PDB file of C-alpha atoms in Angstrom:
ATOM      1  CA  UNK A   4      30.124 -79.027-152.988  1.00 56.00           C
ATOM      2  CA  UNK A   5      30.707 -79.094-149.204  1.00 64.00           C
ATOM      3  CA  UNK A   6      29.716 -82.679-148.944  1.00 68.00           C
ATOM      4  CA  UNK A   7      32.552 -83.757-151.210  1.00 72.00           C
ATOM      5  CA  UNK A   8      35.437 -81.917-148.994  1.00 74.00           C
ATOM      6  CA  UNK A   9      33.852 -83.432-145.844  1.00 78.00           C
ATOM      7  CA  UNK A  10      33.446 -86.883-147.161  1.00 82.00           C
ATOM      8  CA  UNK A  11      37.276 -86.458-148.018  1.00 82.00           C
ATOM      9  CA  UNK A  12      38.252 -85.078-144.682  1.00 84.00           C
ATOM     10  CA  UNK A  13      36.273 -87.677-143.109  1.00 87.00           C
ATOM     11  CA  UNK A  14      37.751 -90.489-145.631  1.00 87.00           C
ATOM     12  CA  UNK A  15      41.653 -88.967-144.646  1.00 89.00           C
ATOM     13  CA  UNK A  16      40.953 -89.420-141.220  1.00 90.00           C
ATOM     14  CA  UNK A  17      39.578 -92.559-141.070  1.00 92.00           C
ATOM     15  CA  UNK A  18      43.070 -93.931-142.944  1.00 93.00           C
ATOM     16  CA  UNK A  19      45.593 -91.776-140.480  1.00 93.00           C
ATOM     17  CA  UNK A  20      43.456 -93.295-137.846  1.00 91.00           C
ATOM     18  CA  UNK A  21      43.551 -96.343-139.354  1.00 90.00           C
ATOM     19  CA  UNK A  22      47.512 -96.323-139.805  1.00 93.00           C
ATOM     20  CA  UNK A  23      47.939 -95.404-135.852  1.00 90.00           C
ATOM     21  CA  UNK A  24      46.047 -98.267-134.876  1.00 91.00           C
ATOM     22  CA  UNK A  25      48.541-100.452-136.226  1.00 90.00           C
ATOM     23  CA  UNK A  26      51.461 -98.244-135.677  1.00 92.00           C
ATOM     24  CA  UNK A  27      50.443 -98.525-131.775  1.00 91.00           C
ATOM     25  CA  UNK A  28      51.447-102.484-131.587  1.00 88.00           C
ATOM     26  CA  UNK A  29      54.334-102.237-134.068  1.00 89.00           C
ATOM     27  CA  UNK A  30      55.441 -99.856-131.741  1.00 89.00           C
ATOM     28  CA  UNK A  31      55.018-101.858-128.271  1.00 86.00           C
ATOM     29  CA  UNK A  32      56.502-105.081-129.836  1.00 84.00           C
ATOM     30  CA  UNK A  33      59.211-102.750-131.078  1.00 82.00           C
ATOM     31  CA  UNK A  34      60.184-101.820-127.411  1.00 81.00           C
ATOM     32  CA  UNK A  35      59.305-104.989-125.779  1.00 80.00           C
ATOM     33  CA  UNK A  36      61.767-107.308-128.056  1.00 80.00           C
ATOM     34  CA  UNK A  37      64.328-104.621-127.682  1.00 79.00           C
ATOM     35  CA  UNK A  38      64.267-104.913-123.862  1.00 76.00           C
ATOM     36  CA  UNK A  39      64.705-108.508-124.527  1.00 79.00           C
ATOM     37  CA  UNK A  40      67.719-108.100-126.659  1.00 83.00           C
ATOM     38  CA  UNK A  41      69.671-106.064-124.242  1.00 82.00           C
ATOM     39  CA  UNK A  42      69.241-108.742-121.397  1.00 82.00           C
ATOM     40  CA  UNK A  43      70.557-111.266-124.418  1.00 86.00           C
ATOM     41  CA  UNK A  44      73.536-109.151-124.875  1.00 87.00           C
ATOM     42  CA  UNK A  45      74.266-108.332-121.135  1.00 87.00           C
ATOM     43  CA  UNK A  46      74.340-112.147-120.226  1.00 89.00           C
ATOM     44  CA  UNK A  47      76.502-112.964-123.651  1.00 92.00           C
ATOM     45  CA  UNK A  48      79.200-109.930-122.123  1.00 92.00           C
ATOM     46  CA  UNK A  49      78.782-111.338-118.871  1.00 92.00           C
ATOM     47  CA  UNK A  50      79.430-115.426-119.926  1.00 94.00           C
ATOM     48  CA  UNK A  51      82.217-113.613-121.945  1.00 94.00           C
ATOM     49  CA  UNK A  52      83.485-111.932-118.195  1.00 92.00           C
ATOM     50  CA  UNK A  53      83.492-115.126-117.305  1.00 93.00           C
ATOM     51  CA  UNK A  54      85.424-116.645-120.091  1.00 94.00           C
ATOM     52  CA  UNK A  55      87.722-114.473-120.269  1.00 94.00           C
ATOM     53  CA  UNK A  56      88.969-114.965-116.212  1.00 92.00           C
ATOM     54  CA  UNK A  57      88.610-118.566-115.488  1.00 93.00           C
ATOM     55  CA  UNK A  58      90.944-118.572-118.976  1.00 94.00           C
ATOM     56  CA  UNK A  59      93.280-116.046-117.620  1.00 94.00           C
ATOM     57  CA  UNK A  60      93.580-118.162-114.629  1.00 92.00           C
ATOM     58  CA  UNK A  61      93.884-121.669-116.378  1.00 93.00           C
ATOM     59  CA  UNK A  62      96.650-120.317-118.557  1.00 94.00           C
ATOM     60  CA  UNK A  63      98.321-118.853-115.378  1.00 94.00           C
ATOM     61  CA  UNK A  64      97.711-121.970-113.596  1.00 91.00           C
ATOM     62  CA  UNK A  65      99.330-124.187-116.540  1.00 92.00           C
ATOM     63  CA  UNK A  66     102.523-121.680-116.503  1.00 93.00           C
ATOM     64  CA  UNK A  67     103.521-122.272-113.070  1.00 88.00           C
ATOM     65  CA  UNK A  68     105.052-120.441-110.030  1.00 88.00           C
ATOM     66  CA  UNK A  69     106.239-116.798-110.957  1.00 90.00           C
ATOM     67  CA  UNK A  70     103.929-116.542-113.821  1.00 93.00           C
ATOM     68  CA  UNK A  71     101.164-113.723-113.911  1.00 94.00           C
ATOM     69  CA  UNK A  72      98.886-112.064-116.530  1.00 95.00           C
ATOM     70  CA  UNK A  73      97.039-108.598-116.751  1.00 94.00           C
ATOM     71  CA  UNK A  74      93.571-108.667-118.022  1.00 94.00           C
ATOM     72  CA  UNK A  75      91.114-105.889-119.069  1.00 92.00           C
ATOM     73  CA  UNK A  76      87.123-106.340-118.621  1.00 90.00           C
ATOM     74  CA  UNK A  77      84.517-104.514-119.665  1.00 89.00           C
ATOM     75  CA  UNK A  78      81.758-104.468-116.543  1.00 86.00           C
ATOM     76  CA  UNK A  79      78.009-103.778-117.608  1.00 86.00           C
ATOM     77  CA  UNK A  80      75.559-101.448-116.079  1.00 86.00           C
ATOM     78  CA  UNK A  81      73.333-104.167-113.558  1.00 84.00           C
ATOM     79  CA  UNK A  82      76.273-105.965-111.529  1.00 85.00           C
ATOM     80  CA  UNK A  83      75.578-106.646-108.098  1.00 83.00           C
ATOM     81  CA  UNK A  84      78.755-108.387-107.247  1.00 82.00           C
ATOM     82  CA  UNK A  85      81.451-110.946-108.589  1.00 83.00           C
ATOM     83  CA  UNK A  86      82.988-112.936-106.413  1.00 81.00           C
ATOM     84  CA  UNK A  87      86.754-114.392-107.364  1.00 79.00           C
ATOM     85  CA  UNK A  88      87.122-118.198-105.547  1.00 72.00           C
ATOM     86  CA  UNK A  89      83.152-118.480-104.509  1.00 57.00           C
ATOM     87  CA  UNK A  90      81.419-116.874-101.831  1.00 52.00           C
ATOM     88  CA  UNK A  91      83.675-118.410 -99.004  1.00 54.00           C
ATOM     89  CA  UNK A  92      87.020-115.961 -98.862  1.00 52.00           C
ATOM     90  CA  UNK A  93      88.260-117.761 -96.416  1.00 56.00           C
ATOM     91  CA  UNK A  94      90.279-120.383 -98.290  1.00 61.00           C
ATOM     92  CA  UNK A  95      90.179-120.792-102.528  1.00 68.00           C
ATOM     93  CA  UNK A  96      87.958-122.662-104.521  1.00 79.00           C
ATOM     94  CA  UNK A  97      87.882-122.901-108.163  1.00 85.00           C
ATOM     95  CA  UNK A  98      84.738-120.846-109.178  1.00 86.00           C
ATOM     96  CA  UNK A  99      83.759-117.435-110.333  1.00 87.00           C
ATOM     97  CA  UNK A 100      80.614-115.741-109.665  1.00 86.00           C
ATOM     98  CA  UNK A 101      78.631-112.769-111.023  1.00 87.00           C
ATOM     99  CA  UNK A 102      75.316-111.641-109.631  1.00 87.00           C
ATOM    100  CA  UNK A 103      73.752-109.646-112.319  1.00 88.00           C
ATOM    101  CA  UNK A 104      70.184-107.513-112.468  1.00 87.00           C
ATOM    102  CA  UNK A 105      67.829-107.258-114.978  1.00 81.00           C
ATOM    103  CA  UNK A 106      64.553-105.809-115.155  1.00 77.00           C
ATOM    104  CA  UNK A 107      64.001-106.928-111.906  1.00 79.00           C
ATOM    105  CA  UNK A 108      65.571-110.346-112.004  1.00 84.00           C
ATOM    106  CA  UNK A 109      68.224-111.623-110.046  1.00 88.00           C
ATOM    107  CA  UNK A 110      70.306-114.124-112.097  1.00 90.00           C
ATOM    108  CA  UNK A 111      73.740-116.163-110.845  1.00 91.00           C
ATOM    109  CA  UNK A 112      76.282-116.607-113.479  1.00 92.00           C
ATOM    110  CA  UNK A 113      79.101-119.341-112.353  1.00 91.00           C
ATOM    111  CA  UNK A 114      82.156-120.919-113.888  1.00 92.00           C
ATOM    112  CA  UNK A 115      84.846-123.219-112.240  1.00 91.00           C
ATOM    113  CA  UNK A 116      88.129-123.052-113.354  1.00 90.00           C
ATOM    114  CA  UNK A 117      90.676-126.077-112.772  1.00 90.00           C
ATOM    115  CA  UNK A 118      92.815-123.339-110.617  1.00 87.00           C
ATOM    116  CA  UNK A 119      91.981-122.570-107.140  1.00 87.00           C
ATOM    117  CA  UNK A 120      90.993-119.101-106.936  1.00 86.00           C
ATOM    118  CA  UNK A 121      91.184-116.191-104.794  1.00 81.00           C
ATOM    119  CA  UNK A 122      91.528-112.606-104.279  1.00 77.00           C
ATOM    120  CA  UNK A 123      93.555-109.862-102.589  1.00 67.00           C
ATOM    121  CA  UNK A 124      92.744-109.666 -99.104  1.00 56.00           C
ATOM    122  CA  UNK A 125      93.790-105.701 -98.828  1.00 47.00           C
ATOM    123  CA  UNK A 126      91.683-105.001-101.786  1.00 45.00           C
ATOM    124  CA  UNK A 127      88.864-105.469 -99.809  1.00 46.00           C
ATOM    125  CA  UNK A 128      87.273-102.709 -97.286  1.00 44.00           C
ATOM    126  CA  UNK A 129      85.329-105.672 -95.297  1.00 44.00           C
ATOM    127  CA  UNK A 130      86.367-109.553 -95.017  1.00 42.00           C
ATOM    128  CA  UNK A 131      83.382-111.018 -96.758  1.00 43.00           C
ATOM    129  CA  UNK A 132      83.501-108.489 -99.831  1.00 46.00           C
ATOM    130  CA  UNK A 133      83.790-109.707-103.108  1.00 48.00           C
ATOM    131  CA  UNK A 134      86.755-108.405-104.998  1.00 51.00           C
ATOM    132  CA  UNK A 135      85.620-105.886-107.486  1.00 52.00           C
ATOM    133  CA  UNK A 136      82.933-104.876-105.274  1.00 51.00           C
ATOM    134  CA  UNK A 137      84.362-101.239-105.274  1.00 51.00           C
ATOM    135  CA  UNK A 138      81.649 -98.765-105.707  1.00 52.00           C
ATOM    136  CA  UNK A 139      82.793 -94.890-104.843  1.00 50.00           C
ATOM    137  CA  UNK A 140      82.266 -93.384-101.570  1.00 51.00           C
ATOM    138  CA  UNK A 141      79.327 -92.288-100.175  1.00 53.00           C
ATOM    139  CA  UNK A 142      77.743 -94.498-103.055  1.00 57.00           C
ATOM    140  CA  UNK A 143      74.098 -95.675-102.586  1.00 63.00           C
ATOM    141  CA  UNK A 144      73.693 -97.499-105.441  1.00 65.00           C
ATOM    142  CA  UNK A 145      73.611-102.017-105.232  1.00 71.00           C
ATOM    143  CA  UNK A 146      75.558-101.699-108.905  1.00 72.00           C
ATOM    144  CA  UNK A 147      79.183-102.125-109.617  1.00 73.00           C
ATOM    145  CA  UNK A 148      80.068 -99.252-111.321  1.00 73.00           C
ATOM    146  CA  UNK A 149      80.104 -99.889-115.096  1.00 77.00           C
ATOM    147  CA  UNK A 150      83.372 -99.846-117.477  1.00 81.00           C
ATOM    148  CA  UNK A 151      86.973-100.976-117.721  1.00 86.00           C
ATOM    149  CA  UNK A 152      88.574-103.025-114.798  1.00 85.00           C
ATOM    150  CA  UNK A 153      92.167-103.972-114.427  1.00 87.00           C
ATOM    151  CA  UNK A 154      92.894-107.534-113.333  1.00 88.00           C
ATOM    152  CA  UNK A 155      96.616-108.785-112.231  1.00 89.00           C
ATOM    153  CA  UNK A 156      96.209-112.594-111.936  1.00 90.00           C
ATOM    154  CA  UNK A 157      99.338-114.508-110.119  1.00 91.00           C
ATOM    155  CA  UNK A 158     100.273-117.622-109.884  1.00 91.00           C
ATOM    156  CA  UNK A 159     101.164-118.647-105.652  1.00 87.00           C
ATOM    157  CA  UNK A 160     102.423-121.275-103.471  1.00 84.00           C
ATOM    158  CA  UNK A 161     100.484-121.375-100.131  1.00 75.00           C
ATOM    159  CA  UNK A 162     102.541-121.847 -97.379  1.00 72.00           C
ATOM    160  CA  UNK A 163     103.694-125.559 -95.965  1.00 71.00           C
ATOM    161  CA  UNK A 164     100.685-127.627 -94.885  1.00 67.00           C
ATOM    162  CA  UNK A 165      98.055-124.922 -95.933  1.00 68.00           C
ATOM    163  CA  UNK A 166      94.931-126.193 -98.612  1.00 67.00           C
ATOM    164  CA  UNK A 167      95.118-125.902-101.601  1.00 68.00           C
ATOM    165  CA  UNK A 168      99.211-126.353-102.396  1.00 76.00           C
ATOM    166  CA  UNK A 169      98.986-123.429-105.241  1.00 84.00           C
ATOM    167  CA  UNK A 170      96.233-120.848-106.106  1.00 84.00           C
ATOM    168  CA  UNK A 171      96.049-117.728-108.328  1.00 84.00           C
ATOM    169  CA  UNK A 172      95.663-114.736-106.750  1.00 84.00           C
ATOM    170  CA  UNK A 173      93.541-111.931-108.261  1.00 83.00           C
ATOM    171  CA  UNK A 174      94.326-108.275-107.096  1.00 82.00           C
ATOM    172  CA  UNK A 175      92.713-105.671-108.858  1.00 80.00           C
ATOM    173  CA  UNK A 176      95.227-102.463-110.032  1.00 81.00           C
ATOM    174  CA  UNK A 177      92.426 -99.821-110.856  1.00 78.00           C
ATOM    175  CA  UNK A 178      90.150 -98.399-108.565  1.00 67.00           C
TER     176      UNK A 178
END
């Protein structure tokens, strides 16, 4: 009589272990191809960043001297920086970078714009810092904080003789 309850202990065990053993790879491709997906969706809301300014600033650009356009963006966790008019702040160009993080990787995101570019000089806490590169004091973090930005893009005419003729000026309203 004892036999028969062990050999059905024994048989139950064998299937639960049985059922783990292919739970445990289920499980790991579960978390691996989610990790995969989230990079997926940060660089589709970055490219949509993106978008969404050199738009701004091509519609601004089209509409002439005294025209101007408020934008909201969304800014995910893992952005290192985003620069408005390139790297060089010196004088405009027509590009717009983001330097994003993931899982270790450094990526580069650009997109040019037909308008020159470039951002408010008293926004900035040092002359070679990018734009939105706010981050609150005392911060040790390499991130942009993440959420809701405000964006005032302006069309301007550059004083006599000065490269380029016109640019649109980004100044950013929230802090």
């Amino acid at each position: 009589m004892n036999f028969k309850k062990a050999q059905a202990a024994l048989e139950s065990l064998i299937i639960i272990g049985f059922i783990v053993l292919l739970s445990i790879p289920i499980i790991f491709y579960f978390f691996l191809y989610s990790g995969e997906k989230l990079a997926q969706v940060a660089d589709f809301q970055i490219e949509s960043i993106l978008g969404q300014i050199v738009d701004s600033a091509t519609e601004v650009w089209y509409q002439g001297e005294g025209s101007s356009k408020i934008i909201t963006l969304y800014i995910p966790p893992g952005i290192t920086n985003i620069y408005f008019g390139g790297d060089n702040q010196i004088s405009p160009t027509k590009e717009v970078i983001i330097y994003y993080e993931s899982y270790g990787q450094q990526k580069q995101f650009i997109k040019y714009s037909p308008a020159f570019i470039k951002n408010s000089p008293l926004t900035r806490s040092l002359p070679n810092e990018a734009f939105v590169n706010y981050r609150p004091p005392n911060s040790d973090s390499k991130y942009l904080p993440s959420g809701l930005i405000i964006l005032k893009l302006s069309y301007q005419r550059a004083p006599p003789l000065s490269f380029p003729d016109d640019y649109i000026l980004i100044e950013r309203l929230n802090k």
